[in-house]
mmCIF file of C-alpha atoms in Angstrom:
data_model
loop_
_atom_site.group_PDB
_atom_site.id
_atom_site.type_symbol
_atom_site.label_atom_id
_atom_site.label_comp_id
_atom_site.label_asym_id
_atom_site.label_seq_id
_atom_site.Cartn_x
_atom_site.Cartn_y
_atom_site.Cartn_z
ATOM 1 C CA MET X 1280 0.000 0.000 0.000
ATOM 2 C CA SER X 1281 1.244 3.472 -0.821
ATOM 3 C CA LYS X 1282 1.757 6.172 1.774
ATOM 4 C CA ILE X 1283 -1.180 8.223 2.979
ATOM 5 C CA LEU X 1284 -0.628 11.959 2.890
ATOM 6 C CA GLY X 1285 -2.288 14.223 5.426
ATOM 7 C CA ILE X 1286 -2.947 17.648 3.925
ATOM 8 C CA ASP X 1287 -3.987 20.857 5.617
ATOM 9 C CA LEU X 1288 -5.300 22.720 2.581
ATOM 10 C CA GLY X 1289 -5.274 26.254 3.922
ATOM 11 C CA THR X 1290 -6.657 29.509 2.625
ATOM 12 C CA SER X 1291 -3.215 31.154 2.781
ATOM 13 C CA LEU X 1292 -0.801 28.292 3.449
ATOM 14 C CA SER X 1293 -0.938 24.522 3.044
ATOM 15 C CA LYS X 1294 1.019 21.844 4.855
ATOM 16 C CA MET X 1295 1.475 18.102 4.404
ATOM 17 C CA ALA X 1296 2.538 15.205 6.615
ATOM 18 C CA SER X 1297 2.936 11.457 6.487
ATOM 19 C CA ILE X 1298 4.206 8.608 8.616
ATOM 20 C CA VAL X 1299 7.968 8.308 8.097
ATOM 21 C CA GLN X 1300 9.817 5.461 9.838
ATOM 22 C CA GLY X 1301 6.831 4.928 12.118
ATOM 23 C CA GLU X 1302 6.545 8.582 13.193
ATOM 24 C CA PRO X 1303 4.327 11.418 11.914
ATOM 25 C CA LYS X 1304 6.418 13.993 10.080
ATOM 26 C CA CYS X 1305 5.666 17.257 8.317
ATOM 27 C CA LEU X 1306 7.136 17.094 4.837
ATOM 28 C CA GLU X 1307 9.059 19.866 3.147
ATOM 29 C CA ASN X 1308 8.088 20.984 -0.314
ATOM 30 C CA ARG X 1309 10.663 21.031 -3.104
ATOM 31 C CA GLU X 1310 11.657 24.560 -2.063
ATOM 32 C CA GLY X 1311 12.633 23.302 1.409
ATOM 33 C CA SER X 1312 9.758 24.668 3.486
ATOM 34 C CA VAL X 1313 7.003 22.814 5.339
ATOM 35 C CA LEU X 1314 4.630 25.656 4.421
ATOM 36 C CA THR X 1315 3.409 26.006 0.845
ATOM 37 C CA PRO X 1316 1.534 29.188 -0.075
ATOM 38 C CA SER X 1317 -1.927 28.320 -1.413
ATOM 39 C CA VAL X 1318 -1.275 30.435 -4.505
ATOM 40 C CA VAL X 1319 -1.435 29.632 -8.232
ATOM 41 C CA ALA X 1320 -0.152 31.999 -10.893
ATOM 42 C CA LEU X 1321 0.856 32.338 -14.508
ATOM 43 C CA SER X 1322 4.267 33.825 -15.156
ATOM 44 C CA LYS X 1323 4.754 36.479 -17.830
ATOM 45 C CA THR X 1324 5.900 33.646 -20.142
ATOM 46 C CA GLY X 1325 2.715 31.630 -19.484
ATOM 47 C CA GLU X 1326 4.255 29.037 -17.150
ATOM 48 C CA ARG X 1327 1.982 27.809 -14.343
ATOM 49 C CA LEU X 1328 3.497 28.456 -10.914
ATOM 50 C CA VAL X 1329 2.233 27.067 -7.617
ATOM 51 C CA GLY X 1330 3.289 27.846 -4.063
ATOM 52 C CA ILE X 1331 6.326 29.962 -3.214
ATOM 53 C CA LEU X 1332 7.160 30.778 -6.835
ATOM 54 C CA ALA X 1333 3.593 31.927 -7.492
ATOM 55 C CA GLU X 1334 3.563 34.054 -4.358
ATOM 56 C CA ARG X 1335 6.881 35.704 -5.254
ATOM 57 C CA GLN X 1336 5.556 37.136 -8.487
ATOM 58 C CA SER X 1337 2.225 38.308 -7.057
ATOM 59 C CA ILE X 1338 3.337 41.940 -6.704
ATOM 60 C CA THR X 1339 4.474 42.260 -10.312
ATOM 61 C CA ASN X 1340 1.632 40.174 -11.768
ATOM 62 C CA PRO X 1341 -1.437 40.505 -9.510
ATOM 63 C CA LYS X 1342 -4.051 39.842 -12.223
ATOM 64 C CA ASP X 1343 -2.625 36.387 -12.909
ATOM 65 C CA THR X 1344 -1.999 35.387 -9.287
ATOM 66 C CA ILE X 1345 -4.834 33.484 -7.625
ATOM 67 C CA HIS X 1346 -4.890 33.424 -3.822
ATOM 68 C CA SER X 1347 -7.517 32.795 -1.129
ATOM 69 C CA VAL X 1348 -9.551 30.644 -3.532
ATOM 70 C CA LYS X 1349 -10.541 28.317 -0.694
ATOM 71 C CA ARG X 1350 -12.945 31.042 0.413
ATOM 72 C CA PHE X 1351 -15.009 30.326 -2.732
ATOM 73 C CA ILE X 1352 -14.863 26.536 -2.968
ATOM 74 C CA GLY X 1353 -18.349 25.026 -3.047
ATOM 75 C CA ARG X 1354 -20.023 28.420 -2.570
ATOM 76 C CA ARG X 1355 -22.450 30.460 -4.619
ATOM 77 C CA PHE X 1356 -21.314 33.679 -6.286
ATOM 78 C CA LYS X 1357 -24.194 35.650 -4.753
ATOM 79 C CA ASP X 1358 -23.427 34.469 -1.203
ATOM 80 C CA PRO X 1359 -22.924 37.644 0.903
ATOM 81 C CA GLU X 1360 -19.626 36.306 2.288
ATOM 82 C CA VAL X 1361 -18.361 35.659 -1.241
ATOM 83 C CA GLN X 1362 -19.395 39.139 -2.362
ATOM 84 C CA LYS X 1363 -17.524 40.650 0.576
ATOM 85 C CA GLU X 1364 -14.344 38.710 -0.299
ATOM 86 C CA LEU X 1365 -14.515 39.525 -4.021
ATOM 87 C CA LYS X 1366 -13.919 43.207 -3.244
ATOM 88 C CA LEU X 1367 -10.454 42.375 -1.873
ATOM 89 C CA LEU X 1368 -9.093 40.555 -4.920
ATOM 90 C CA SER X 1369 -6.639 41.629 -7.609
ATOM 91 C CA TYR X 1370 -7.774 38.981 -10.106
ATOM 92 C CA GLU X 1371 -10.978 38.719 -12.146
ATOM 93 C CA THR X 1372 -13.967 36.660 -11.036
ATOM 94 C CA ARG X 1373 -17.419 36.062 -12.402
ATOM 95 C CA GLU X 1374 -20.537 34.041 -11.808
ATOM 96 C CA ARG X 1375 -20.762 30.710 -13.628
ATOM 97 C CA LYS X 1376 -23.980 29.588 -15.277
ATOM 98 C CA ASP X 1377 -24.527 27.202 -12.346
ATOM 99 C CA GLY X 1378 -24.300 30.130 -9.883
ATOM 100 C CA GLU X 1379 -20.850 29.286 -8.532
ATOM 101 C CA VAL X 1380 -17.641 31.334 -8.698
ATOM 102 C CA GLU X 1381 -14.952 31.141 -11.340
ATOM 103 C CA VAL X 1382 -11.653 32.983 -11.566
ATOM 104 C CA LYS X 1383 -9.583 34.105 -14.524
ATOM 105 C CA LEU X 1384 -6.030 32.814 -14.883
ATOM 106 C CA GLY X 1385 -4.434 33.978 -18.115
ATOM 107 C CA ASP X 1386 -7.097 33.536 -20.783
ATOM 108 C CA LYS X 1387 -8.916 30.688 -19.003
ATOM 109 C CA TRP X 1388 -11.773 30.723 -16.527
ATOM 110 C CA LEU X 1389 -11.308 28.122 -13.792
ATOM 111 C CA THR X 1390 -13.298 26.992 -10.781
ATOM 112 C CA PRO X 1391 -12.030 27.148 -7.206
ATOM 113 C CA ILE X 1392 -11.995 23.335 -7.335
ATOM 114 C CA GLU X 1393 -9.572 23.389 -10.291
ATOM 115 C CA ILE X 1394 -7.280 25.943 -8.622
ATOM 116 C CA SER X 1395 -7.327 23.965 -5.352
ATOM 117 C CA ALA X 1396 -6.489 20.822 -7.341
ATOM 118 C CA MET X 1397 -3.388 22.568 -8.709
ATOM 119 C CA ILE X 1398 -2.229 23.287 -5.152
ATOM 120 C CA LEU X 1399 -2.935 19.711 -4.075
ATOM 121 C CA GLN X 1400 -1.169 18.359 -7.156
ATOM 122 C CA LYS X 1401 1.966 20.331 -6.263
ATOM 123 C CA LEU X 1402 1.847 18.910 -2.732
ATOM 124 C CA LYS X 1403 1.446 15.391 -4.155
ATOM 125 C CA ILE X 1404 4.451 15.767 -6.474
ATOM 126 C CA ASP X 1405 6.597 17.268 -3.714
ATOM 127 C CA ALA X 1406 5.595 14.525 -1.242
ATOM 128 C CA GLU X 1407 6.420 11.800 -3.760
ATOM 129 C CA GLU X 1408 9.852 13.346 -4.340
ATOM 130 C CA LYS X 1409 10.482 13.643 -0.597
ATOM 131 C CA LEU X 1410 9.256 10.145 0.252
ATOM 132 C CA GLY X 1411 10.707 8.456 -2.824
ATOM 133 C CA GLU X 1412 7.472 6.621 -3.564
ATOM 134 C CA LYS X 1413 3.987 7.119 -4.988
ATOM 135 C CA VAL X 1414 1.369 8.769 -2.831
ATOM 136 C CA GLU X 1415 -2.136 7.843 -3.913
ATOM 137 C CA VAL X 1416 -4.277 8.362 -0.812
ATOM 138 C CA ALA X 1417 -4.913 11.590 1.108
ATOM 139 C CA VAL X 1418 -6.776 12.846 4.125
ATOM 140 C CA ILE X 1419 -7.574 16.529 3.630
ATOM 141 C CA THR X 1420 -8.656 19.032 6.253
ATOM 142 C CA CYS X 1421 -11.341 21.668 5.948
ATOM 143 C CA PRO X 1422 -12.808 24.179 8.383
ATOM 144 C CA ALA X 1423 -15.339 22.729 10.833
ATOM 145 C CA ASN X 1424 -17.955 25.159 9.521
ATOM 146 C CA PHE X 1425 -17.693 23.915 5.899
ATOM 147 C CA ASP X 1426 -21.061 22.676 4.672
ATOM 148 C CA ASP X 1427 -21.627 19.527 2.609
ATOM 149 C CA SER X 1428 -21.164 21.360 -0.692
ATOM 150 C CA GLN X 1429 -17.798 22.763 0.391
ATOM 151 C CA ARG X 1430 -16.645 19.362 1.669
ATOM 152 C CA LYS X 1431 -17.642 17.680 -1.597
ATOM 153 C CA ALA X 1432 -15.830 20.390 -3.578
ATOM 154 C CA THR X 1433 -12.686 19.875 -1.482
ATOM 155 C CA LYS X 1434 -12.875 16.132 -2.105
ATOM 156 C CA ALA X 1435 -13.342 16.744 -5.843
ATOM 157 C CA ALA X 1436 -10.216 18.935 -5.875
ATOM 158 C CA GLY X 1437 -8.259 16.110 -4.241
ATOM 159 C CA GLU X 1438 -9.509 13.620 -6.815
ATOM 160 C CA ILE X 1439 -8.615 15.916 -9.717
ATOM 161 C CA ALA X 1440 -5.119 16.200 -8.199
ATOM 162 C CA GLY X 1441 -4.784 12.432 -8.441
ATOM 163 C CA PHE X 1442 -5.604 11.334 -4.908
ATOM 164 C CA LYS X 1443 -8.027 8.776 -3.629
ATOM 165 C CA VAL X 1444 -9.441 10.979 -0.884
ATOM 166 C CA TYR X 1445 -9.872 8.715 2.106
ATOM 167 C CA GLN X 1446 -11.516 11.346 4.263
ATOM 168 C CA ILE X 1447 -12.238 15.052 4.639
ATOM 169 C CA ILE X 1448 -11.756 15.948 8.315
ATOM 170 C CA ASN X 1449 -12.290 19.072 10.372
ATOM 171 C CA GLU X 1450 -9.196 21.207 10.964
ATOM 172 C CA PRO X 1451 -9.485 21.088 14.746
ATOM 173 C CA THR X 1452 -9.491 17.269 14.534
ATOM 174 C CA SER X 1453 -6.364 17.115 12.413
#
């Protein structure tokens, strides 16, 4: 059986851990930090960046730097909380035909699930490099106040990233 990765998918920062030599251990990303910014961006040359590299270019390229997308996952565009958050963003958003939120990255419109999947995919790749083996299963945290729609959206993001999502658990539990 492959390793199970525990992921705290955060609004600002994400973190991952696994059992290493019988002990729980936070894993460093490929940049050498246990904290990975929950940021996805396109560079000026069109390269997709995730984590520290995406965060670094956010000042010079704010329109193509997506952050805080977890605030929109599984939520309706017209939700008052979503509307409040949208006023603080440097990137474009719009309402999808199904009433949910989508964000613009380069010339593409993507859902918060797709952006979250990019973050999770980076964590998966980094964990596999660090552990030296495939990681196929994940347990992902979400806020205790996430409703069923938000939990399902978080699970969908994990599946898009290539995980079999064993469980979505509340952050205080993790």
